[in-house]
């Protein structure tokens, strides 16, 4: 059975075919617009009403599933090459028009919030069909990129006993009965009696396990779900998101930045080439949406131009120290327009600062590197102290217009003693991560990696503005519906 995407590209033919899909509209008892999800476009199916029973015609309603048999003929209408001259229509499953009216399947503009409330139906709209096809294409492009470069995919655990980021933002996993928790003598919960015999949680990152695999397979990547119990109710945060984490033995921070930049450009180029129709549609959608925004909040470029801009330009590489100087003397800092005023070196950057650097100052993607050791994770490679005696680590974050941080990565601390010391001072339990430390005893070499938040990439490529609209069933604080 051919899908509509392929049929719309083919030539007229006398060969009889059957197409199955869902009715998007039915006009004048004659024209069925049929969609099967394979592309944005509908196949126009033309029937002669005289040849069909009234009872059947009455069942050809929006959202009903039908099978249409006929031949592909040159289209008389504009906009498509071919249409289906139908000889037979079979209603496979009806849809009651009164029920349809109450849902986002009804043919009118629905706001994104309503669409989120009907996440089980929204993929049948043009916008979400397009977004989810682009998402699937990007996912394929990620695997293709790494596989072609000789990376091995490593399946790192989802259930784990460790906190890879040391940030304490984990979802606990337990089979203990909350109404009857086994207690130790001091009143604390006795996790020895829990399923894993210890406290466990959902993973926040597969990095630490991936590092062990990079030391054996040389270059690996993970692509899996990650979970963060951070209470950030923003348009950029999910409690469950998908992350891609390559890890490469012998790569230093420069190599890491090169890899990340090349990778991002490759997958964006793939989507532009393979999802041209959907991206065109999303560009128009965005332009419509932007009309209702104040001028200052509109994005400076149409979607495709923005994507091409990223492909054509080098990401600007700037050290944290330079960035702080720029921010300190920036207008919004001096005029106290930032919510967090940058006073001195060492300050953590908020998304308002990142976006200022990218959108106002450099006006292109930016890679910030060499962050203060204090504000970054324990596993990052310590630099020599700078002239002022300040400690930095070989971290790098990639910041994108409209998105903020899209990638976080680093060269890893490969020296046993330095890492042990760092874990101690940052309170990372050695009993938990003894294996991570022990790796540093056996041929421990320079290595680097990064994590790309897949949904942030999909946001960028689709031009959507809320991360809840680029994952099928978003999980956010207070919401795990569906
Ligand atoms: O910067 P993060 O926390 O880095 C790590 O997890 C490292 N272990 C990665 C590595 O070096 N292997 O997260 C990486 C990326 C962020 O840049 C962001 O794109 C995304 O993951 N991310 C989120 N995306 C959606 N919702 C959230 N709550 C996210 N938290 C991080
Ligand atoms: Mg980060």
Short mmCIF file of C-alpha atoms and ligand atoms in Angstrom, two decimals:
data_model
loop_
_atom_site.label_atom_id
_atom_site.label_comp_id
_atom_site.label_asym_id
_atom_site.label_seq_id
_atom_site.Cartn_x
_atom_site.Cartn_y
_atom_site.Cartn_z
CA UNK A 1 0.00 0.00 0.00
CA UNK A 2 1.47 3.32 -1.08
CA UNK A 3 1.50 6.26 1.25
CA UNK A 4 0.13 9.63 0.19
CA UNK A 5 3.55 11.32 0.32
CA UNK A 6 4.73 9.02 -2.46
CA UNK A 7 1.50 9.21 -4.45
CA UNK A 8 1.57 13.01 -4.57
CA UNK A 9 4.96 12.75 -6.28
CA UNK A 10 3.92 10.13 -8.82
CA UNK A 11 2.51 10.39 -12.34
CA UNK A 12 -1.05 9.67 -13.40
CA UNK A 13 -1.63 5.96 -14.00
CA UNK A 14 -4.48 3.66 -15.04
CA UNK A 15 -3.41 1.21 -12.40
CA UNK A 16 -6.07 0.88 -9.68
CA UNK A 17 -4.92 1.67 -6.15
CA UNK A 18 -6.40 1.87 -2.66
CA UNK A 19 -5.44 4.57 -0.21
CA UNK A 20 -6.31 4.63 3.48
CA UNK A 21 -6.33 7.61 5.76
CA UNK A 22 -8.45 10.08 7.70
CA UNK A 23 -10.80 12.60 6.18
CA UNK A 24 -9.66 16.18 6.62
CA UNK A 25 -12.58 17.69 4.69
CA UNK A 26 -15.42 16.65 2.40
CA UNK A 27 -16.84 19.28 0.07
CA UNK A 28 -19.94 19.24 -2.14
CA UNK A 29 -20.40 15.48 -1.66
CA UNK A 30 -17.57 15.23 -4.15
CA UNK A 31 -14.09 16.14 -2.86
CA UNK A 32 -12.47 14.23 -0.01
CA UNK A 33 -9.19 15.62 1.33
CA UNK A 34 -7.46 12.53 2.67
CA UNK A 35 -4.48 12.57 5.01
CA UNK A 36 -2.50 9.54 6.14
CA UNK A 37 0.21 11.30 8.17
CA UNK A 38 2.96 10.62 5.64
CA UNK A 39 3.15 14.29 4.73
CA UNK A 40 1.50 17.62 5.22
CA UNK A 41 -0.43 17.44 1.97
CA UNK A 42 -3.79 15.76 1.49
CA UNK A 43 -4.66 13.57 -1.43
CA UNK A 44 -7.73 14.95 -3.15
CA UNK A 45 -10.12 12.07 -3.86
CA UNK A 46 -12.93 12.90 -6.29
CA UNK A 47 -16.15 10.91 -6.27
CA UNK A 48 -19.29 11.05 -8.41
CA UNK A 49 -22.03 11.40 -5.74
CA UNK A 50 -24.62 9.77 -8.02
CA UNK A 51 -22.70 6.52 -7.79
CA UNK A 52 -22.84 6.35 -3.98
CA UNK A 53 -25.58 5.71 -1.42
CA UNK A 54 -26.64 8.73 0.65
CA UNK A 55 -25.98 6.69 3.78
CA UNK A 56 -22.34 6.22 2.81
CA UNK A 57 -21.85 9.86 1.82
CA UNK A 58 -23.19 10.89 5.23
CA UNK A 59 -20.48 8.92 6.93
CA UNK A 60 -17.63 10.63 5.13
CA UNK A 61 -17.00 13.09 7.94
CA UNK A 62 -13.96 14.87 9.24
CA UNK A 63 -11.72 12.46 11.22
CA UNK A 64 -13.42 9.33 9.89
CA UNK A 65 -11.06 6.68 8.55
CA UNK A 66 -11.74 5.66 4.97
CA UNK A 67 -10.26 3.49 2.24
CA UNK A 68 -10.60 4.96 -1.23
CA UNK A 69 -10.02 2.95 -4.41
CA UNK A 70 -9.49 4.47 -7.82
CA UNK A 71 -6.89 5.69 -10.29
CA UNK A 72 -4.49 8.60 -10.14
CA UNK A 73 -5.36 11.24 -12.73
CA UNK A 74 -3.87 14.61 -13.52
CA UNK A 75 -5.38 17.11 -11.12
CA UNK A 76 -7.67 19.78 -12.48
CA UNK A 77 -7.38 21.91 -9.40
CA UNK A 78 -4.22 23.86 -8.72
CA UNK A 79 -1.78 22.96 -5.98
CA UNK A 80 -1.33 19.28 -6.73
CA UNK A 81 -0.11 17.17 -9.64
CA UNK A 82 -2.51 14.31 -9.22
CA UNK A 83 -5.79 13.40 -7.60
CA UNK A 84 -7.58 10.13 -7.06
CA UNK A 85 -10.56 9.48 -9.32
CA UNK A 86 -12.45 7.28 -6.89
CA UNK A 87 -14.61 4.31 -7.84
CA UNK A 88 -15.05 2.91 -4.35
CA UNK A 89 -15.11 4.38 -0.86
CA UNK A 90 -15.25 2.29 2.26
CA UNK A 91 -15.73 3.88 5.67
CA UNK A 92 -13.37 1.96 7.92
CA UNK A 93 -14.28 3.80 11.11
CA UNK A 94 -16.73 6.67 11.48
CA UNK A 95 -16.37 9.87 13.53
CA UNK A 96 -19.43 11.64 14.87
CA UNK A 97 -19.39 15.30 13.69
CA UNK A 98 -20.91 16.47 16.96
CA UNK A 99 -18.08 14.86 18.92
CA UNK A 100 -15.45 16.10 16.49
CA UNK A 101 -16.68 19.67 16.99
CA UNK A 102 -15.66 19.51 20.63
CA UNK A 103 -12.07 18.62 19.80
CA UNK A 104 -9.01 20.05 18.11
CA UNK A 105 -9.91 17.91 15.09
CA UNK A 106 -12.52 20.48 14.13
CA UNK A 107 -11.27 22.54 11.22
CA UNK A 108 -10.38 25.88 12.76
CA UNK A 109 -7.38 27.46 14.47
CA UNK A 110 -6.89 26.10 17.97
CA UNK A 111 -4.55 27.72 20.42
CA UNK A 112 -1.54 25.76 21.57
CA UNK A 113 -2.81 25.44 25.13
CA UNK A 114 -6.01 23.72 23.93
CA UNK A 115 -3.89 21.48 21.74
CA UNK A 116 -1.76 20.50 24.75
CA UNK A 117 -4.88 19.50 26.65
CA UNK A 118 -5.70 17.16 23.77
CA UNK A 119 -2.23 15.74 23.27
CA UNK A 120 -3.79 12.45 22.14
CA UNK A 121 -5.38 14.18 19.14
CA UNK A 122 -3.03 17.04 18.32
CA UNK A 123 -0.74 14.99 16.10
CA UNK A 124 -3.64 14.89 13.63
CA UNK A 125 -3.36 18.64 13.07
CA UNK A 126 -1.12 20.18 10.41
CA UNK A 127 1.17 21.88 12.92
CA UNK A 128 1.82 18.85 15.10
CA UNK A 129 2.04 16.50 12.14
CA UNK A 130 4.79 18.73 10.76
CA UNK A 131 6.60 19.11 14.10
CA UNK A 132 6.58 15.38 14.81
CA UNK A 133 7.79 14.46 11.33
CA UNK A 134 10.66 16.92 11.73
CA UNK A 135 11.40 15.47 15.17
CA UNK A 136 11.54 11.93 13.72
CA UNK A 137 13.81 13.08 10.89
CA UNK A 138 16.17 14.78 13.35
CA UNK A 139 16.30 11.63 15.45
CA UNK A 140 17.29 9.62 12.40
CA UNK A 141 19.86 12.26 11.44
CA UNK A 142 21.46 12.00 14.89
CA UNK A 143 22.00 8.26 14.54
CA UNK A 144 23.12 8.61 10.94
CA UNK A 145 25.70 11.25 11.86
CA UNK A 146 27.36 9.24 14.59
CA UNK A 147 27.10 5.88 12.88
CA UNK A 148 28.75 7.25 9.74
CA UNK A 149 31.55 8.66 11.86
CA UNK A 150 32.25 5.30 13.49
CA UNK A 151 30.64 5.99 16.87
CA UNK A 152 28.95 3.14 18.73
CA UNK A 153 25.67 3.74 20.47
CA UNK A 154 25.92 2.89 24.15
CA UNK A 155 22.70 2.08 25.99
CA UNK A 156 23.27 3.57 29.40
CA UNK A 157 20.95 2.74 32.30
CA UNK A 158 17.74 4.60 33.02
CA UNK A 159 17.47 3.27 36.57
CA UNK A 160 20.56 4.16 38.53
CA UNK A 161 21.94 4.67 41.99
CA UNK A 162 24.08 7.69 41.09
CA UNK A 163 23.55 11.38 40.46
CA UNK A 164 25.62 12.10 37.37
CA UNK A 165 25.35 15.88 37.65
CA UNK A 166 25.63 16.04 41.41
CA UNK A 167 22.79 18.53 41.39
CA UNK A 168 20.26 16.51 43.40
CA UNK A 169 17.42 16.89 40.92
CA UNK A 170 16.41 13.26 40.77
CA UNK A 171 13.16 11.35 40.69
CA UNK A 172 13.33 8.62 43.30
CA UNK A 173 12.50 5.08 42.22
CA UNK A 174 11.27 2.71 44.89
CA UNK A 175 9.02 -0.27 45.39
CA UNK A 176 8.62 0.37 49.11
CA UNK A 177 5.09 0.92 50.37
CA UNK A 178 4.84 4.63 51.25
CA UNK A 179 2.27 3.79 53.95
CA UNK A 180 4.57 1.28 55.56
CA UNK A 181 8.19 2.28 55.10
CA UNK A 182 10.79 0.06 56.78
CA UNK A 183 12.78 2.23 59.16
CA UNK A 184 16.23 2.11 60.64
CA UNK A 185 16.65 2.49 64.37
CA UNK A 186 17.31 6.20 63.98
CA UNK A 187 13.99 6.65 62.14
CA UNK A 188 15.44 7.04 58.65
CA UNK A 189 14.14 4.87 55.80
CA UNK A 190 15.89 1.53 55.47
CA UNK A 191 16.61 1.43 51.75
CA UNK A 192 18.41 -1.88 52.16
CA UNK A 193 14.95 -3.36 52.01
CA UNK A 194 14.11 -1.51 48.80
CA UNK A 195 14.18 -3.20 45.38
CA UNK A 196 17.83 -2.43 44.63
CA UNK A 197 18.95 -2.61 48.23
CA UNK A 198 19.80 1.08 48.13
CA UNK A 199 18.35 4.43 47.15
CA UNK A 200 17.87 4.69 43.43
CA UNK A 201 16.55 7.15 40.91
CA UNK A 202 15.87 7.87 37.25
CA UNK A 203 18.96 8.97 35.38
CA UNK A 204 19.73 12.67 34.88
CA UNK A 205 22.44 11.86 32.31
CA UNK A 206 24.15 8.82 30.83
CA UNK A 207 27.49 10.60 30.73
CA UNK A 208 29.39 8.84 33.48
CA UNK A 209 28.54 5.39 32.14
CA UNK A 210 29.22 6.58 28.58
CA UNK A 211 32.70 7.67 29.69
CA UNK A 212 33.51 4.12 30.72
CA UNK A 213 32.43 2.96 27.27
CA UNK A 214 34.50 5.62 25.49
CA UNK A 215 37.50 4.14 27.30
CA UNK A 216 36.77 0.79 25.66
CA UNK A 217 35.13 1.57 22.32
CA UNK A 218 36.87 4.88 21.67
CA UNK A 219 33.90 6.93 20.54
CA UNK A 220 30.36 6.35 21.69
CA UNK A 221 27.07 8.21 21.96
CA UNK A 222 23.90 7.79 23.94
CA UNK A 223 20.44 8.88 22.88
CA UNK A 224 17.92 8.28 25.58
CA UNK A 225 15.41 9.73 27.99
CA UNK A 226 16.67 11.74 30.95
CA UNK A 227 14.74 12.93 33.95
CA UNK A 228 15.13 16.06 36.03
CA UNK A 229 13.03 16.95 39.01
CA UNK A 230 13.94 20.63 38.74
CA UNK A 231 10.98 22.82 39.46
CA UNK A 232 11.48 25.00 36.38
CA UNK A 233 8.20 25.88 34.80
CA UNK A 234 9.65 27.50 31.70
CA UNK A 235 9.20 27.12 27.97
CA UNK A 236 12.66 25.46 27.81
CA UNK A 237 12.46 22.81 30.55
CA UNK A 238 10.90 19.38 30.69
CA UNK A 239 10.98 16.89 33.56
CA UNK A 240 11.48 14.13 30.97
CA UNK A 241 13.54 14.97 27.91
CA UNK A 242 15.76 13.17 25.43
CA UNK A 243 19.46 13.78 25.41
CA UNK A 244 22.23 12.88 23.00
CA UNK A 245 25.60 12.44 24.69
CA UNK A 246 28.67 11.65 22.61
CA UNK A 247 31.87 10.82 24.47
CA UNK A 248 35.24 10.56 22.76
CA UNK A 249 38.58 9.24 24.01
CA UNK A 250 41.59 11.48 23.21
CA UNK A 251 39.39 14.52 22.38
CA UNK A 252 40.25 17.75 24.17
CA UNK A 253 37.93 20.72 24.61
CA UNK A 254 38.69 22.15 21.15
CA UNK A 255 37.91 18.83 19.49
CA UNK A 256 34.75 18.68 21.55
CA UNK A 257 33.59 22.08 20.31
CA UNK A 258 34.43 21.13 16.72
CA UNK A 259 32.43 17.93 17.02
CA UNK A 260 29.43 19.66 18.54
CA UNK A 261 29.36 22.39 15.90
CA UNK A 262 29.75 19.96 13.02
CA UNK A 263 27.10 17.65 14.46
CA UNK A 264 24.49 20.36 14.98
CA UNK A 265 25.02 21.73 11.48
CA UNK A 266 24.78 18.29 9.94
CA UNK A 267 21.46 17.39 11.53
CA UNK A 268 19.93 20.78 10.77
CA UNK A 269 21.00 20.44 7.13
CA UNK A 270 19.46 16.98 7.03
CA UNK A 271 16.12 18.25 8.29
CA UNK A 272 16.12 21.18 5.85
CA UNK A 273 16.73 18.83 2.96
CA UNK A 274 14.34 16.07 4.00
CA UNK A 275 11.55 18.05 5.64
CA UNK A 276 11.37 21.01 3.26
CA UNK A 277 7.59 21.00 3.00
CA UNK A 278 7.02 20.78 6.76
CA UNK A 279 9.60 23.47 7.51
CA UNK A 280 8.03 25.75 4.91
CA UNK A 281 4.67 25.24 6.61
CA UNK A 282 6.19 25.90 10.05
CA UNK A 283 7.85 29.06 8.77
CA UNK A 284 4.47 30.42 7.63
CA UNK A 285 2.88 29.37 10.89
CA UNK A 286 5.54 31.23 12.83
CA UNK A 287 5.09 34.34 10.72
CA UNK A 288 1.35 34.30 11.46
CA UNK A 289 2.03 33.87 15.15
CA UNK A 290 4.60 36.64 15.24
CA UNK A 291 2.14 39.16 13.85
CA UNK A 292 0.38 39.12 17.20
CA UNK A 293 3.59 39.87 19.09
CA UNK A 294 5.14 43.24 19.83
CA UNK A 295 7.84 44.14 17.29
CA UNK A 296 10.66 43.75 19.83
CA UNK A 297 9.75 40.14 20.61
CA UNK A 298 9.63 38.97 17.02
CA UNK A 299 12.46 36.86 15.71
CA UNK A 300 14.66 38.82 13.36
CA UNK A 301 14.63 36.21 10.58
CA UNK A 302 12.12 33.86 8.99
CA UNK A 303 12.66 30.23 10.00
CA UNK A 304 14.53 28.96 6.95
CA UNK A 305 16.78 31.99 6.82
CA UNK A 306 17.61 31.46 10.49
CA UNK A 307 18.49 27.81 9.89
CA UNK A 308 20.64 28.69 6.89
CA UNK A 309 22.35 31.38 8.91
CA UNK A 310 23.40 28.78 11.48
CA UNK A 311 24.73 26.49 8.76
CA UNK A 312 26.78 29.23 7.11
CA UNK A 313 28.39 30.89 10.10
CA UNK A 314 31.02 29.75 12.55
CA UNK A 315 29.81 29.58 16.11
CA UNK A 316 31.54 32.38 17.99
CA UNK A 317 33.85 30.97 20.67
CA UNK A 318 34.15 33.17 23.73
CA UNK A 319 35.64 32.46 27.15
CA UNK A 320 33.50 32.92 30.23
CA UNK A 321 35.89 35.65 31.38
CA UNK A 322 35.40 37.64 28.16
CA UNK A 323 31.64 37.10 28.37
CA UNK A 324 31.53 38.51 31.89
CA UNK A 325 33.37 41.65 30.74
CA UNK A 326 30.87 42.09 27.91
CA UNK A 327 27.93 41.57 30.23
CA UNK A 328 29.29 43.85 32.96
CA UNK A 329 29.53 46.76 30.57
CA UNK A 330 26.30 45.97 28.71
CA UNK A 331 23.37 48.40 28.69
CA UNK A 332 20.84 46.11 30.44
CA UNK A 333 23.37 45.45 33.19
CA UNK A 334 24.22 49.12 33.71
CA UNK A 335 20.57 50.14 33.55
CA UNK A 336 19.67 47.29 35.89
CA UNK A 337 17.33 45.76 33.32
CA UNK A 338 18.58 42.21 34.00
CA UNK A 339 16.82 40.39 36.82
CA UNK A 340 20.25 39.25 37.96
CA UNK A 341 22.84 41.99 37.75
CA UNK A 342 26.32 40.76 36.90
CA UNK A 343 28.59 42.20 39.57
CA UNK A 344 31.71 40.15 39.26
CA UNK A 345 33.62 37.20 37.84
CA UNK A 346 32.24 33.95 39.20
CA UNK A 347 28.57 34.79 38.72
CA UNK A 348 26.47 32.03 37.20
CA UNK A 349 24.91 33.05 33.90
CA UNK A 350 21.13 33.15 33.73
CA UNK A 351 19.25 32.61 30.52
CA UNK A 352 18.68 36.39 30.20
CA UNK A 353 22.48 36.82 30.02
CA UNK A 354 22.95 33.98 27.58
CA UNK A 355 20.27 35.37 25.34
CA UNK A 356 21.74 38.86 25.49
CA UNK A 357 25.11 37.51 24.32
CA UNK A 358 23.60 35.51 21.48
CA UNK A 359 20.71 37.68 20.33
CA UNK A 360 21.91 41.21 21.04
CA UNK A 361 25.70 41.18 21.23
CA UNK A 362 27.10 38.53 18.89
CA UNK A 363 23.92 37.86 16.89
CA UNK A 364 25.02 34.30 16.14
CA UNK A 365 25.39 30.99 18.00
CA UNK A 366 28.01 31.27 20.72
CA UNK A 367 30.19 28.70 22.47
CA UNK A 368 31.18 29.82 25.94
CA UNK A 369 34.09 27.96 27.48
CA UNK A 370 36.37 27.86 30.54
CA UNK A 371 33.79 28.52 33.24
CA UNK A 372 34.60 29.07 36.91
CA UNK A 373 35.11 25.68 38.56
CA UNK A 374 32.67 26.57 41.33
CA UNK A 375 29.59 26.82 39.14
CA UNK A 376 30.16 23.66 37.10
CA UNK A 377 29.94 19.90 37.70
CA UNK A 378 32.61 17.94 39.56
CA UNK A 379 33.83 15.90 36.58
CA UNK A 380 35.14 18.77 34.46
CA UNK A 381 38.89 19.10 33.73
CA UNK A 382 40.54 21.70 35.94
CA UNK A 383 42.62 24.34 34.12
CA UNK A 384 45.83 25.87 35.42
CA UNK A 385 44.91 28.85 37.59
CA UNK A 386 44.69 32.08 35.57
CA UNK A 387 46.84 35.19 36.17
CA UNK A 388 44.52 36.29 38.89
CA UNK A 389 44.65 32.91 40.58
CA UNK A 390 41.11 31.99 39.58
CA UNK A 391 40.09 28.41 38.94
CA UNK A 392 38.30 27.47 35.76
CA UNK A 393 37.26 24.18 34.19
CA UNK A 394 37.24 23.06 30.58
CA UNK A 395 33.50 23.39 30.17
CA UNK A 396 31.68 24.56 27.11
CA UNK A 397 28.06 25.56 26.60
CA UNK A 398 26.55 26.27 23.21
CA UNK A 399 24.00 29.04 23.21
CA UNK A 400 21.44 29.48 20.44
CA UNK A 401 19.22 32.40 19.48
CA UNK A 402 15.72 32.04 20.89
CA UNK A 403 16.74 28.95 22.83
CA UNK A 404 19.64 29.78 25.13
CA UNK A 405 21.70 26.76 26.15
CA UNK A 406 21.32 23.92 23.66
CA UNK A 407 24.51 21.99 24.51
CA UNK A 408 26.47 21.53 27.71
CA UNK A 409 29.75 19.66 27.66
CA UNK A 410 33.34 19.50 28.82
CA UNK A 411 36.71 17.86 28.75
CA UNK A 412 36.67 15.41 31.64
CA UNK A 413 39.01 15.30 34.61
CA UNK A 414 41.15 12.27 33.80
CA UNK A 415 43.63 12.62 36.71
CA UNK A 416 42.86 10.32 39.61
CA UNK A 417 44.14 12.53 42.40
CA UNK A 418 42.58 15.72 41.11
CA UNK A 419 39.20 14.03 40.62
CA UNK A 420 39.30 12.40 44.06
CA UNK A 421 40.04 15.74 45.65
CA UNK A 422 37.31 17.47 43.67
CA UNK A 423 34.71 14.87 44.64
CA UNK A 424 35.64 15.31 48.24
CA UNK A 425 35.37 19.08 48.24
CA UNK A 426 32.11 19.04 46.25
CA UNK A 427 30.56 16.35 48.47
CA UNK A 428 30.22 13.71 45.76
CA UNK A 429 30.03 10.36 47.57
CA UNK A 430 32.92 8.08 46.67
CA UNK A 431 31.04 4.97 47.83
CA UNK A 432 28.57 5.75 45.02
CA UNK A 433 31.00 6.68 42.26
CA UNK A 434 34.03 4.51 43.17
CA UNK A 435 33.88 2.95 39.72
CA UNK A 436 34.03 6.33 38.01
CA UNK A 437 37.10 7.18 40.03
CA UNK A 438 38.69 3.77 39.55
CA UNK A 439 38.56 4.18 35.75
CA UNK A 440 41.19 6.87 36.26
CA UNK A 441 43.67 4.17 37.32
CA UNK A 442 43.77 2.21 34.09
CA UNK A 443 45.03 4.02 31.01
CA UNK A 444 43.06 7.14 31.84
CA UNK A 445 43.36 9.51 28.87
CA UNK A 446 42.12 12.92 27.86
CA UNK A 447 38.48 12.61 26.84
CA UNK A 448 35.54 14.86 26.21
CA UNK A 449 31.86 14.85 25.48
CA UNK A 450 28.71 16.89 25.55
CA UNK A 451 24.96 16.63 25.94
CA UNK A 452 22.52 18.07 23.46
CA UNK A 453 18.94 18.48 24.64
CA UNK A 454 17.02 16.93 21.77
CA UNK A 455 13.82 18.94 22.36
CA UNK A 456 15.76 22.20 22.32
CA UNK A 457 17.12 21.22 18.93
CA UNK A 458 13.61 20.38 17.71
CA UNK A 459 12.40 23.74 19.06
CA UNK A 460 15.04 25.52 17.06
CA UNK A 461 14.43 23.67 13.81
CA UNK A 462 10.63 23.88 13.94
CA UNK A 463 10.46 27.48 15.17
CA UNK A 464 8.04 26.44 17.90
CA UNK A 465 8.36 28.53 21.04
CA UNK A 466 7.34 26.18 23.84
CA UNK A 467 9.19 22.94 24.54
CA UNK A 468 5.86 21.29 25.45
CA UNK A 469 4.95 21.44 21.78
CA UNK A 470 7.88 19.46 20.39
CA UNK A 471 7.58 16.27 22.45
CA UNK A 472 4.50 14.05 22.08
CA UNK A 473 3.50 13.92 25.75
CA UNK A 474 5.31 16.57 27.81
CA UNK A 475 6.07 16.02 31.48
CA UNK A 476 6.38 19.23 33.48
CA UNK A 477 5.84 20.19 37.12
CA UNK A 478 2.25 19.37 37.95
CA UNK A 479 1.57 17.59 34.68
CA UNK A 480 2.02 13.96 33.69
CA UNK A 481 -1.27 13.53 31.83
CA UNK A 482 -1.48 10.88 29.08
O1 LIG B 1 24.03 20.89 30.68
P1 LIG B 1 23.51 19.55 31.07
O2 LIG B 1 22.91 19.41 32.40
O3 LIG B 1 24.72 18.55 30.85
C1 LIG B 1 24.74 17.22 31.16
O4 LIG B 1 23.81 16.57 31.53
C2 LIG B 1 26.06 16.58 30.83
N1 LIG B 1 26.11 15.30 31.53
C3 LIG B 1 26.18 16.43 29.35
C4 LIG B 1 27.50 15.79 28.94
O5 LIG B 1 28.52 16.44 29.02
N2 LIG B 1 27.47 14.56 28.49
O6 LIG B 1 22.43 19.09 29.98
C5 LIG B 1 22.76 19.01 28.63
C6 LIG B 1 21.68 19.61 27.76
C7 LIG B 1 21.43 21.09 28.00
O7 LIG B 1 22.36 21.88 27.31
C8 LIG B 1 20.03 21.25 27.47
O8 LIG B 1 20.03 21.35 26.06
C9 LIG B 1 19.39 19.94 27.84
O9 LIG B 1 20.42 19.00 28.03
N3 LIG B 1 18.60 20.05 29.07
C10 LIG B 1 17.26 20.07 29.10
N4 LIG B 1 16.35 20.04 28.12
C11 LIG B 1 15.05 20.08 28.47
N5 LIG B 1 14.61 20.14 29.74
C12 LIG B 1 15.49 20.17 30.77
N6 LIG B 1 15.05 20.20 32.03
C13 LIG B 1 16.89 20.14 30.46
N7 LIG B 1 18.01 20.14 31.21
C14 LIG B 1 19.04 20.08 30.34
MG1 LIG B 2 24.12 22.82 31.36
#
